[in-house]
Amino acid sequence: MGRPVLLAVDDDAPVLAAVERDLRDRYAEHYQVLTAPSGDQALDLLRRLRLREEPVALLLVDQRMPGMTGVELLSASRRLYPDARRVLLTAYADTDAAIRAINDAGVEHYLLKPWDPPEDRLYPVLDDLLETWRRPAPVANLRLIGDRWSAEAHELRQFLARNLVPYRWMDVEADGQARELLEFAGAGAGELPVVVLDDGEVLTTPDLHQLAARIGLHVRAERDAYDLVIAGAGPAGLAAAVYGASEGLATLLLECNAPGGQAGTTSRIENYLGFPVGLSGADLTLRAREQATRFGAEMLVPAEAVGLLRADPYSVLRLADGGEVSASALVIASGVTYRTLSVPGAAELSGRGVYYGAGRAEAADHAGGRVFVVGGGNSAGQAAVFLSAFAAEVTLLVRGPDLTSTMSRYLSDRIEASDRITVAPRTEVAGAVGTQRLEALRLRSGTEEREVPADAVFAFIGQAPRTGWLDGAVRRDARGFVLTGADLGASPPDWPLPVPPLPLETSVPRVFAAGDVRSGSVKRIATAVGEGAMAVSFAHERLAGR
C-alpha cells in the first residue's frame, strides 16, 4: 500500500496548478498529490485507485465544473472512499451549495477562493482534517468470534469499536473460517464469544477488564494518590483532564467503558462551536483523548468507581476491581445512561436487536433492514439520520404530536427531508417480540396496539444519572443528580468550611460535579466541556486553601 492520496479536482487549469503547487509544498513527503480536470475523470481515477487498494485521505474539489458539480462528485465518491476527508472549493456566491454539500455529500469543510496565504487559510484546515483521518488499518490479527445475536458478543464488539481497537469480527453462523478457527482454538460453540489475540492466545468469554488488560489498555493506576481524579470520560471529564493535566496537576481519569460517554456514540454533532460542518462524537473523543494524554493525564479503561469514602481532606475512590485511589480533588463526571425499555421482551433481547445507542457496528448489522428509533430528542434524531444511511427504512417513534418542542430545528428539518425516515407521533413501544433476536415490535397509539416487523430498535428515552456509587457520600436531588453550589442551600448541613461551597462544588469540600450528572445542568456537549474546565479552576482554588 503506497502513500495516501490527496486528490485535487478543478476544471480551471491555473487554479488546479495552484492547488497542486500548494499541496506539494506542504504534503509531498507523506502523501501522493494527484489532480483531475473534471468530475468524470476524477471518478475514473478513484475507481482505479480503489481497485489497486490505494488509500485516499482527502478530496479537494471545486464546485463549479461543467458536467458534474463538486457536490455531485463528492457524493459519488462516498461509495468508493467513505472515510476520505472531503473539502469543497467555493466562491462567495456558492454558499448555498456549500451548505448542501455539508448535508448531502459528507463534506467536512469548504474553502473560499482565493485561499492565499495558504499558511493561514489552507494548511490549518487540511492539517486538522488529515490529523483525524486514519490510514485504513491492515487486516486486524485480533479476531472476535461469536454469534451475531449474542448480547455478550455485542458488548465486546462495542467495547473494541468505541476504544478504537482494530479487530476482525467473525460470525460463527455465516463464516466457515470462524468455525474452523474455533476448532484450532479448542473452543466449542457453547464457549462463545472467543477472542484470538495477535499472538495466538485464546480468551474464552472474557469480561471487559480481562480483554482490556490483554490488548494493552491501561487498567491499573500507576500511583496510589493523585492531585486530581476524574470519574467519567465524557466531554466534561475529558475537558477536566485536559485542563488539569495542562496546569500541572497529577491527573487520573477513570472510565467504565470507553472515552466519550454518550457523546462518543453520536454520529454527527452539528451545533458544536467552531465546527461549522459538524464532527462525529468519535472524532471529538479522539481529539480530546489525545489532547489529555499529551498533557500527561493518565486514563484507565475500563475502571469503574463503585464507592466514595472520605479521609479528610482527601477522597478515596473504591474501584470495581477491588483497588482504591486517593484524590486531593475529585471531579464527578460519571454522566447518565439512557433509560431502558421497560416493556415485555426488551430485557431479554438487549444486544440482540434492542439497543441503547447507535454505533457503526449495529448500523452495519442491520443494513437494508427495517429499524425503529424511540425518542424525540436530539440524540434520537441524530441516530435516525445516521441509521438512514444503512437501513432501508427508519421509523422514529415519538410520544408527542411532533418534534418541534423536543428536537433542534436543524435535525427535524433533515428528518423531514429524508425519504427513508418516517415519524410516527403519539406512538410508543408496548413490547418486543422474538426468540433468538428481535423479530417484531408491539406499538401502542392511544388505546390501539399493533404488531409490526422489526429488525432493530434503538431507544433514547430519557436519562438516569450514574450516581449509585455515591450513596451516603454526597447530596443528590430526588432523581439522583448531584447537587452543587447554590443548589445546596445557604447553609448546607455538615458543611465544614467557613465559606460556602463554590459553584460546581458538592456537599463535600474539594469534590466537584460537572456535566450531565449535575443537578440542573444543561444537557449539551458544549456546556459539559465548559463545566469540566470550570471544575478544575475551582479545584485549584480549594487546593490553594481558599
Coordinates of C-alpha atoms in Angstrom, one line a residue:
M1 CA 0.0 0.0 0.0
G2 CA 1.5 3.3 -1.1
R3 CA 1.4 6.8 0.4
P4 CA -2.2 8.1 0.9
V5 CA -3.6 10.2 -1.9
L6 CA -4.6 13.8 -1.9
L7 CA -6.8 14.4 -4.9
A8 CA -7.5 17.9 -6.2
V9 CA -10.1 18.5 -8.9
D10 CA -10.8 21.7 -10.8
D11 CA -11.6 22.5 -14.5
D12 CA -9.7 25.8 -14.3
A13 CA -6.1 24.9 -15.2
P14 CA -4.4 27.8 -13.4
V15 CA -6.4 27.2 -10.2
L16 CA -5.7 23.5 -10.4
A17 CA -2.0 24.2 -10.8
A18 CA -2.0 26.5 -7.8
V19 CA -3.8 23.9 -5.7
E20 CA -1.3 21.2 -6.8
R21 CA 1.6 23.5 -6.0
D22 CA 0.4 24.3 -2.5
L23 CA -0.4 20.7 -1.7
R24 CA 3.0 19.5 -2.9
D25 CA 4.8 22.2 -0.9
R26 CA 3.2 21.1 2.3
Y27 CA 2.4 17.4 2.0
A28 CA 4.5 15.7 -0.8
E29 CA 6.8 14.0 1.8
H30 CA 4.0 11.9 3.2
Y31 CA 1.2 11.9 0.6
Q32 CA 0.7 11.4 -3.2
V33 CA -0.7 14.6 -4.7
L34 CA -2.9 13.8 -7.7
T35 CA -5.1 16.0 -9.9
A36 CA -8.0 15.7 -12.3
P37 CA -9.6 18.4 -14.5
S38 CA -13.2 17.2 -14.3
G39 CA -15.5 15.2 -12.1
D40 CA -15.8 12.3 -14.6
Q41 CA -12.0 11.9 -14.8
A42 CA -11.7 12.2 -11.0
L43 CA -14.3 9.4 -10.5
D44 CA -12.4 7.2 -13.0
L45 CA -9.2 7.8 -11.1
L46 CA -10.8 7.0 -7.8
R47 CA -12.1 3.7 -9.2
R48 CA -8.6 2.7 -10.4
L49 CA -7.2 3.7 -7.0
R50 CA -9.8 1.6 -5.3
L51 CA -9.0 -1.4 -7.5
R52 CA -5.3 -1.1 -6.5
E53 CA -6.4 -0.7 -2.9
E54 CA -4.6 2.7 -2.6
P55 CA -5.7 4.8 0.3
V56 CA -7.3 8.2 -0.4
A57 CA -7.1 10.6 2.5
L58 CA -8.6 13.8 1.1
L59 CA -10.5 15.2 -1.9
L60 CA -10.3 18.9 -2.6
V61 CA -12.9 19.6 -5.2
D62 CA -14.2 22.8 -7.0
Q63 CA -17.9 23.3 -7.0
R64 CA -18.4 24.9 -10.4
M65 CA -17.4 22.4 -13.0
P66 CA -19.2 21.5 -16.3
G67 CA -20.8 18.1 -16.5
M68 CA -20.5 17.2 -12.8
T69 CA -20.5 19.7 -10.0
G70 CA -18.2 19.4 -7.0
V71 CA -21.1 18.4 -4.7
E72 CA -22.1 15.6 -7.2
L73 CA -18.6 14.3 -7.3
L74 CA -18.1 14.3 -3.5
S75 CA -21.5 12.5 -3.1
A76 CA -20.4 9.8 -5.7
S77 CA -17.0 9.4 -4.1
R78 CA -18.5 8.3 -0.8
R79 CA -19.2 4.8 -2.2
L80 CA -15.6 4.4 -3.2
Y81 CA -13.9 6.0 -0.2
P82 CA -16.4 6.6 2.6
D83 CA -13.7 7.6 5.1
A84 CA -11.8 10.1 2.9
R85 CA -11.9 13.8 4.1
R86 CA -13.9 16.0 1.7
V87 CA -13.4 19.7 1.1
L88 CA -15.3 21.9 -1.3
L89 CA -13.7 24.9 -3.1
T90 CA -16.3 27.6 -3.5
A91 CA -16.8 31.2 -4.4
Y92 CA -18.8 33.6 -2.2
A93 CA -21.8 33.1 -4.4
D94 CA -21.7 29.3 -3.8
T95 CA -22.5 29.4 -0.1
D96 CA -25.8 27.6 -0.6
A97 CA -24.0 24.8 -2.5
A98 CA -21.6 24.5 0.4
I99 CA -24.4 24.0 2.9
R100 CA -26.0 21.4 0.7
A101 CA -22.6 19.7 0.5
I102 CA -22.4 19.5 4.3
N103 CA -25.9 18.0 4.5
D104 CA -25.8 15.7 1.5
A105 CA -22.2 14.9 0.5
G106 CA -20.5 14.3 3.8
V107 CA -18.3 17.4 3.3
E108 CA -16.0 18.2 6.3
H109 CA -15.1 21.7 5.2
Y110 CA -15.5 24.3 2.5
L111 CA -12.9 26.8 1.5
L112 CA -13.4 30.1 -0.3
K113 CA -11.3 31.0 -3.3
P114 CA -8.7 32.5 -3.3
W115 CA -7.1 31.0 -0.2
D116 CA -3.9 33.0 -0.1
P117 CA -1.9 32.9 2.0
P118 CA -2.1 29.1 2.3
E119 CA -0.3 29.2 5.6
D120 CA -3.3 30.9 7.2
R121 CA -6.3 29.8 5.1
L122 CA -5.5 26.4 3.6
Y123 CA -3.0 24.4 5.6
P124 CA -4.5 24.8 9.1
V125 CA -7.8 23.3 7.7
L126 CA -6.2 20.5 5.8
D127 CA -3.7 19.7 8.7
D128 CA -6.7 19.3 11.1
L129 CA -8.6 17.1 8.7
L130 CA -5.6 14.9 7.9
E131 CA -4.8 14.6 11.5
T132 CA -8.2 13.0 12.2
W133 CA -8.1 10.8 9.1
R134 CA -6.6 7.4 9.7
R135 CA -5.0 5.2 7.1
P136 CA -7.1 2.0 6.8
A137 CA -5.7 -0.4 9.2
P138 CA -4.2 -3.6 7.9
V139 CA -6.3 -6.7 8.4
A140 CA -6.5 -7.0 12.1
N141 CA -5.0 -10.0 13.7
L142 CA -7.2 -9.6 16.7
R143 CA -10.3 -11.7 16.0
L144 CA -13.6 -11.8 17.8
I145 CA -15.6 -14.9 17.1
G146 CA -19.2 -15.1 18.1
D147 CA -22.9 -15.2 17.3
R148 CA -24.2 -12.0 15.7
W149 CA -27.3 -12.2 18.0
S150 CA -25.3 -12.7 21.2
A151 CA -25.5 -9.9 23.8
E152 CA -22.1 -10.9 25.1
A153 CA -20.5 -10.6 21.7
H154 CA -22.3 -7.3 21.1
E155 CA -20.8 -5.9 24.3
L156 CA -17.3 -6.9 23.3
R157 CA -17.7 -5.5 19.7
Q158 CA -19.0 -2.2 21.1
F159 CA -16.1 -2.0 23.6
L160 CA -13.4 -2.6 21.0
A161 CA -15.0 -0.2 18.5
R162 CA -15.5 2.6 20.9
N163 CA -11.9 2.3 22.2
L164 CA -10.7 2.4 18.6
V165 CA -9.1 -1.1 18.8
P166 CA -8.8 -2.7 15.3
Y167 CA -10.3 -6.1 15.2
R168 CA -11.9 -8.6 12.8
W169 CA -15.5 -9.8 13.6
M170 CA -16.2 -13.4 12.6
D171 CA -19.8 -14.5 12.7
V172 CA -19.8 -18.2 13.6
E173 CA -23.1 -18.8 11.8
A174 CA -22.1 -17.2 8.5
D175 CA -18.3 -17.6 8.3
G176 CA -16.8 -21.1 7.8
Q177 CA -13.4 -19.7 8.7
A178 CA -14.8 -18.8 12.1
R179 CA -15.9 -22.4 12.8
E180 CA -12.5 -23.7 11.6
L181 CA -10.7 -21.2 13.9
L182 CA -12.8 -22.3 16.8
E183 CA -11.6 -25.9 16.3
F184 CA -8.0 -24.8 16.2
A185 CA -8.5 -22.8 19.4
G186 CA -10.0 -25.8 21.1
A187 CA -13.3 -24.0 21.9
G188 CA -16.8 -25.2 21.3
A189 CA -20.0 -23.4 20.3
G190 CA -21.1 -23.2 23.9
E191 CA -18.0 -21.2 24.8
L192 CA -18.7 -18.1 22.7
P193 CA -17.6 -15.4 22.3
V194 CA -14.0 -16.2 21.8
V195 CA -11.2 -13.7 21.3
V196 CA -8.0 -14.7 19.5
L197 CA -5.2 -12.2 20.3
D198 CA -2.4 -11.1 17.9
D199 CA 0.0 -13.6 19.5
G200 CA -2.5 -16.5 19.1
E201 CA -3.6 -16.6 22.8
V202 CA -7.3 -17.5 23.1
L203 CA -9.7 -15.8 25.5
T204 CA -13.0 -17.6 26.1
T205 CA -16.0 -15.5 27.2
P206 CA -13.7 -12.7 28.5
D207 CA -15.0 -9.9 30.6
L208 CA -14.1 -6.3 29.6
H209 CA -11.4 -5.9 32.2
Q210 CA -9.7 -9.1 31.2
L211 CA -9.9 -8.2 27.5
A212 CA -8.6 -4.6 28.1
A213 CA -5.6 -5.8 30.0
R214 CA -4.7 -8.4 27.4
I215 CA -4.9 -5.9 24.4
G216 CA -2.8 -3.3 26.2
L217 CA -5.3 -0.8 27.5
H218 CA -4.3 0.9 30.8
V219 CA -6.4 -0.8 33.5
R220 CA -4.4 -0.1 36.7
A221 CA -3.3 3.2 38.2
E222 CA 0.4 3.9 38.4
R223 CA 0.1 5.7 41.7
D224 CA -2.0 5.4 44.9
A225 CA -2.7 9.2 45.1
Y226 CA -3.3 12.0 42.6
D227 CA -3.9 15.7 42.8
L228 CA -7.0 15.3 40.6
V229 CA -9.1 12.3 39.9
I230 CA -12.0 12.5 37.4
A231 CA -14.7 9.8 37.4
G232 CA -16.1 9.6 33.9
A233 CA -14.5 10.4 30.5
G234 CA -17.4 12.0 28.7
P235 CA -17.0 15.6 27.4
A236 CA -16.9 17.1 30.9
G237 CA -14.4 14.5 32.2
L238 CA -12.2 14.8 29.2
A239 CA -12.2 18.6 29.4
A240 CA -11.3 18.4 33.1
A241 CA -8.4 16.1 32.3
V242 CA -7.1 18.4 29.6
Y243 CA -7.2 21.5 31.9
G244 CA -6.0 19.7 35.0
A245 CA -3.0 18.0 33.3
S246 CA -2.1 21.0 31.3
E247 CA -1.9 23.1 34.5
G248 CA 0.5 20.6 36.2
L249 CA -1.9 18.6 38.3
A250 CA -1.2 14.8 38.6
T251 CA -4.4 13.7 36.9
L252 CA -6.2 10.4 36.7
L253 CA -9.2 9.8 34.5
L254 CA -11.4 6.8 35.2
E255 CA -13.8 5.4 32.5
C256 CA -16.1 2.4 33.0
N257 CA -16.4 1.6 29.3
A258 CA -15.0 3.9 26.7
P259 CA -14.0 7.6 26.4
G260 CA -16.6 10.0 25.1
G261 CA -19.6 8.9 27.1
Q262 CA -22.9 9.2 25.3
A263 CA -21.4 11.9 23.1
G264 CA -18.9 9.4 21.8
T265 CA -21.7 7.4 20.2
T266 CA -23.2 10.4 18.5
S267 CA -22.9 10.0 14.7
R268 CA -22.8 13.7 13.9
I269 CA -22.6 16.8 16.2
E270 CA -23.5 19.8 14.1
N271 CA -24.1 22.5 16.7
Y272 CA -20.7 22.5 18.5
L273 CA -18.9 25.9 18.4
G274 CA -16.0 26.0 15.9
F275 CA -17.0 23.1 13.7
P276 CA -19.4 24.6 11.2
V277 CA -19.7 21.3 9.2
G278 CA -20.0 19.2 12.3
L279 CA -18.0 16.3 13.5
S280 CA -18.7 12.8 14.9
G281 CA -18.7 12.0 18.6
A282 CA -15.9 9.5 17.9
D283 CA -13.8 12.3 16.2
L284 CA -14.4 14.7 19.1
T285 CA -13.5 12.0 21.6
L286 CA -10.3 11.0 19.7
R287 CA -9.1 14.7 19.7
A288 CA -9.9 15.2 23.4
R289 CA -8.3 11.9 24.5
E290 CA -5.1 12.6 22.6
Q291 CA -5.0 16.1 24.0
A292 CA -5.4 14.9 27.6
T293 CA -2.8 12.2 27.1
R294 CA -0.3 14.6 25.5
F295 CA -0.5 16.8 28.6
G296 CA 0.2 13.8 30.8
A297 CA -3.2 12.7 32.1
E298 CA -3.4 9.0 33.0
M299 CA -6.5 7.2 31.8
L300 CA -7.8 3.8 33.0
V301 CA -10.3 1.9 30.8
P302 CA -12.4 0.1 32.0
A303 CA -12.2 1.4 35.5
E304 CA -15.5 1.9 37.4
A305 CA -15.8 3.7 40.7
V306 CA -18.2 1.8 43.0
G307 CA -17.8 3.8 46.2
L308 CA -16.6 7.0 47.7
L309 CA -15.0 7.4 51.1
R310 CA -13.8 10.5 52.9
A311 CA -10.4 10.7 54.6
D312 CA -10.2 14.5 55.2
P313 CA -9.0 16.3 53.2
Y314 CA -8.8 13.5 50.7
S315 CA -11.4 11.5 48.8
V316 CA -10.8 7.7 48.4
L317 CA -12.5 6.0 45.4
R318 CA -13.1 2.3 45.6
L319 CA -12.9 0.6 42.2
A320 CA -14.8 -2.4 40.8
D321 CA -11.6 -4.4 40.6
G322 CA -11.0 -4.0 44.3
G323 CA -8.4 -1.3 44.1
E324 CA -8.5 2.2 45.7
V325 CA -7.2 5.5 44.6
S326 CA -6.9 8.8 46.6
A327 CA -7.6 12.2 45.3
S328 CA -6.8 15.7 46.7
A329 CA -9.6 16.9 44.4
L330 CA -12.3 14.9 42.7
V331 CA -14.5 15.7 39.7
I332 CA -17.6 13.6 39.4
A333 CA -18.4 13.4 35.7
S334 CA -19.9 10.0 35.5
G335 CA -22.7 11.2 33.3
V336 CA -26.0 9.5 32.6
T337 CA -27.3 6.4 30.9
Y338 CA -30.3 6.0 28.6
R339 CA -33.3 4.5 30.4
T340 CA -34.1 1.0 29.2
L341 CA -37.4 0.0 27.6
S342 CA -39.5 -1.4 30.5
V343 CA -41.8 -3.5 28.2
P344 CA -42.2 -7.2 27.9
G345 CA -39.4 -8.9 25.9
A346 CA -37.0 -5.9 25.8
A347 CA -34.6 -7.0 28.6
E348 CA -34.2 -10.5 27.1
L349 CA -33.4 -9.1 23.6
S350 CA -30.9 -6.4 24.7
G351 CA -27.9 -6.5 22.4
R352 CA -29.9 -8.8 20.1
G353 CA -31.9 -6.2 18.2
V354 CA -32.7 -3.9 21.2
Y355 CA -30.0 -1.3 21.6
Y356 CA -29.3 1.8 23.7
G357 CA -27.1 3.9 21.4
A358 CA -26.4 3.6 17.7
G359 CA -22.8 2.7 16.7
R360 CA -21.4 1.7 13.3
A361 CA -21.4 -2.0 14.2
E362 CA -25.1 -2.0 14.9
A363 CA -25.9 0.0 11.8
A364 CA -23.9 -2.3 9.6
D365 CA -25.5 -5.4 11.1
H366 CA -28.9 -4.0 10.1
A367 CA -28.0 -2.6 6.7
G368 CA -31.1 -2.9 4.4
G369 CA -33.4 -3.7 7.3
R370 CA -36.4 -2.1 9.0
V371 CA -35.3 -0.3 12.2
F372 CA -37.1 1.9 14.7
V373 CA -35.7 4.8 16.9
V374 CA -37.5 5.6 20.1
G375 CA -37.3 9.2 21.4
G376 CA -37.9 12.8 20.4
G377 CA -34.7 14.5 21.5
N378 CA -31.5 15.4 19.6
S379 CA -29.8 12.0 20.3
A380 CA -32.7 10.1 18.8
G381 CA -32.8 12.5 15.8
Q382 CA -29.0 12.1 15.2
A383 CA -29.4 8.3 15.4
A384 CA -32.2 8.3 12.9
V385 CA -30.3 10.3 10.4
F386 CA -27.2 8.1 10.9
L387 CA -29.1 4.9 10.6
S388 CA -30.9 6.0 7.4
A389 CA -27.6 5.7 5.6
F390 CA -27.7 2.0 6.3
A391 CA -31.2 0.8 6.8
A392 CA -33.9 0.6 4.1
E393 CA -36.5 2.2 6.4
V394 CA -36.2 4.1 9.7
T395 CA -39.3 4.9 11.8
L396 CA -38.9 7.5 14.6
L397 CA -41.4 6.8 17.4
V398 CA -42.3 9.9 19.5
R399 CA -44.8 10.3 22.3
G400 CA -45.6 13.9 21.4
P401 CA -47.6 15.2 18.5
D402 CA -44.4 16.3 16.6
L403 CA -40.7 17.1 17.0
T404 CA -40.9 20.9 17.3
S405 CA -40.7 21.1 21.1
T406 CA -38.1 18.5 21.8
M407 CA -35.6 18.5 18.9
S408 CA -33.3 21.1 17.4
R409 CA -34.7 22.7 14.2
Y410 CA -31.7 21.7 12.0
L411 CA -32.3 18.0 12.9
S412 CA -36.0 18.0 12.5
D413 CA -35.6 19.7 9.1
R414 CA -33.2 16.9 7.9
I415 CA -35.6 14.2 9.1
E416 CA -38.5 15.8 7.3
A417 CA -36.4 16.0 4.1
S418 CA -35.3 12.3 4.3
D419 CA -37.2 9.8 2.1
R420 CA -36.0 7.0 4.4
I421 CA -37.2 8.3 7.8
T422 CA -40.9 8.3 8.9
V423 CA -42.0 10.0 12.1
A424 CA -44.8 8.2 14.0
P425 CA -46.2 10.7 16.5
R426 CA -48.1 9.7 19.7
T427 CA -46.6 6.2 19.4
E428 CA -44.7 4.2 21.9
V429 CA -43.3 0.6 22.3
A430 CA -45.6 -1.8 24.1
G431 CA -43.5 -4.9 23.7
A432 CA -40.5 -6.6 21.9
V433 CA -41.1 -9.9 20.2
G434 CA -38.5 -12.5 19.3
T435 CA -36.7 -15.6 20.5
Q436 CA -33.0 -15.5 19.4
R437 CA -33.3 -11.9 18.2
L438 CA -35.8 -9.1 17.7
E439 CA -38.4 -10.0 15.1
A440 CA -41.2 -7.6 15.8
L441 CA -42.4 -4.7 18.0
R442 CA -45.8 -4.1 19.5
L443 CA -46.6 -0.5 19.1
R444 CA -49.3 1.5 21.0
S445 CA -51.0 4.6 19.7
G446 CA -53.7 5.8 22.1
T447 CA -55.7 2.7 23.1
E448 CA -54.8 0.8 19.9
E449 CA -52.0 -1.8 19.7
R450 CA -50.5 -3.4 16.6
E451 CA -47.5 -5.6 15.9
V452 CA -45.1 -4.7 13.1
P453 CA -42.0 -6.5 11.8
A454 CA -38.7 -5.0 13.1
D455 CA -35.1 -5.8 12.7
A456 CA -33.8 -3.5 15.4
V457 CA -35.0 -0.8 17.8
F458 CA -32.7 1.9 19.2
A459 CA -34.0 3.6 22.4
F460 CA -33.2 7.2 23.5
I461 CA -35.9 7.7 26.1
G462 CA -34.6 9.8 29.0
Q463 CA -31.6 9.7 31.2
A464 CA -30.7 8.3 34.6
P465 CA -27.6 9.6 36.4
R466 CA -24.7 7.2 37.1
T467 CA -24.6 8.1 40.8
G468 CA -25.4 4.9 42.6
W469 CA -21.8 4.7 43.7
L470 CA -22.2 8.0 45.6
D471 CA -24.8 6.6 48.1
G472 CA -24.2 8.2 51.5
A473 CA -21.2 10.3 50.2
V474 CA -22.7 13.5 48.6
R475 CA -26.1 15.0 48.5
R476 CA -28.3 14.4 45.4
D477 CA -31.7 15.6 44.3
A478 CA -34.8 13.4 44.2
R479 CA -33.9 12.0 40.8
G480 CA -30.3 11.1 41.8
F481 CA -28.5 14.0 40.2
V482 CA -25.6 15.6 42.2
L483 CA -26.4 18.9 44.0
T484 CA -23.8 21.6 43.7
G485 CA -23.1 25.2 44.7
A486 CA -26.2 27.4 45.4
D487 CA -28.5 24.4 45.0
L488 CA -27.2 23.1 48.3
G489 CA -28.7 26.0 50.1
A490 CA -27.2 28.9 52.1
S491 CA -26.0 26.8 55.0
P492 CA -25.6 23.1 53.9
P493 CA -25.8 20.7 56.8
D494 CA -22.4 19.4 58.0
W495 CA -20.6 21.8 55.7
P496 CA -17.2 22.1 57.5
L497 CA -15.7 25.3 55.9
P498 CA -16.3 28.9 57.0
V499 CA -17.0 29.8 53.3
P500 CA -19.9 28.5 51.2
P501 CA -19.5 25.8 48.5
L502 CA -18.0 27.0 45.3
P503 CA -20.0 26.7 42.1
L504 CA -19.9 23.1 40.9
E505 CA -18.7 22.0 44.4
T506 CA -20.8 19.3 46.1
S507 CA -21.8 18.9 49.7
V508 CA -18.2 17.6 50.3
P509 CA -15.3 20.1 50.0
R510 CA -12.9 19.5 47.1
V511 CA -15.4 17.3 45.4
F512 CA -17.0 18.8 42.3
A513 CA -19.6 17.7 39.8
A514 CA -19.6 18.6 36.0
G515 CA -21.7 17.7 33.0
D516 CA -24.9 15.7 32.8
V517 CA -24.6 14.1 36.2
R518 CA -25.0 17.5 37.9
S519 CA -28.5 18.6 39.0
G520 CA -29.7 21.5 36.9
S521 CA -27.1 21.0 34.1
V522 CA -27.9 21.9 30.5
K523 CA -27.7 18.6 28.6
R524 CA -25.4 19.9 25.9
I525 CA -21.8 18.9 24.9
A526 CA -20.6 22.5 24.9
T527 CA -21.8 23.2 28.5
A528 CA -20.4 19.9 29.7
V529 CA -17.0 20.9 28.3
G530 CA -17.3 24.3 29.9
E531 CA -18.2 22.8 33.3
G532 CA -15.3 20.4 33.2
A533 CA -12.9 23.3 32.7
M534 CA -14.5 25.4 35.4
A535 CA -14.4 22.5 37.9
V536 CA -10.6 22.4 37.5
S537 CA -10.4 26.1 38.2
F538 CA -12.5 25.8 41.4
A539 CA -10.4 22.8 42.4
H540 CA -7.2 24.9 42.1
E541 CA -8.9 27.5 44.4
R542 CA -9.7 24.9 47.1
L543 CA -6.3 23.2 46.8
A544 CA -4.7 26.6 47.4
G545 CA -6.6 26.9 50.7
R546 CA -9.1 29.4 49.5

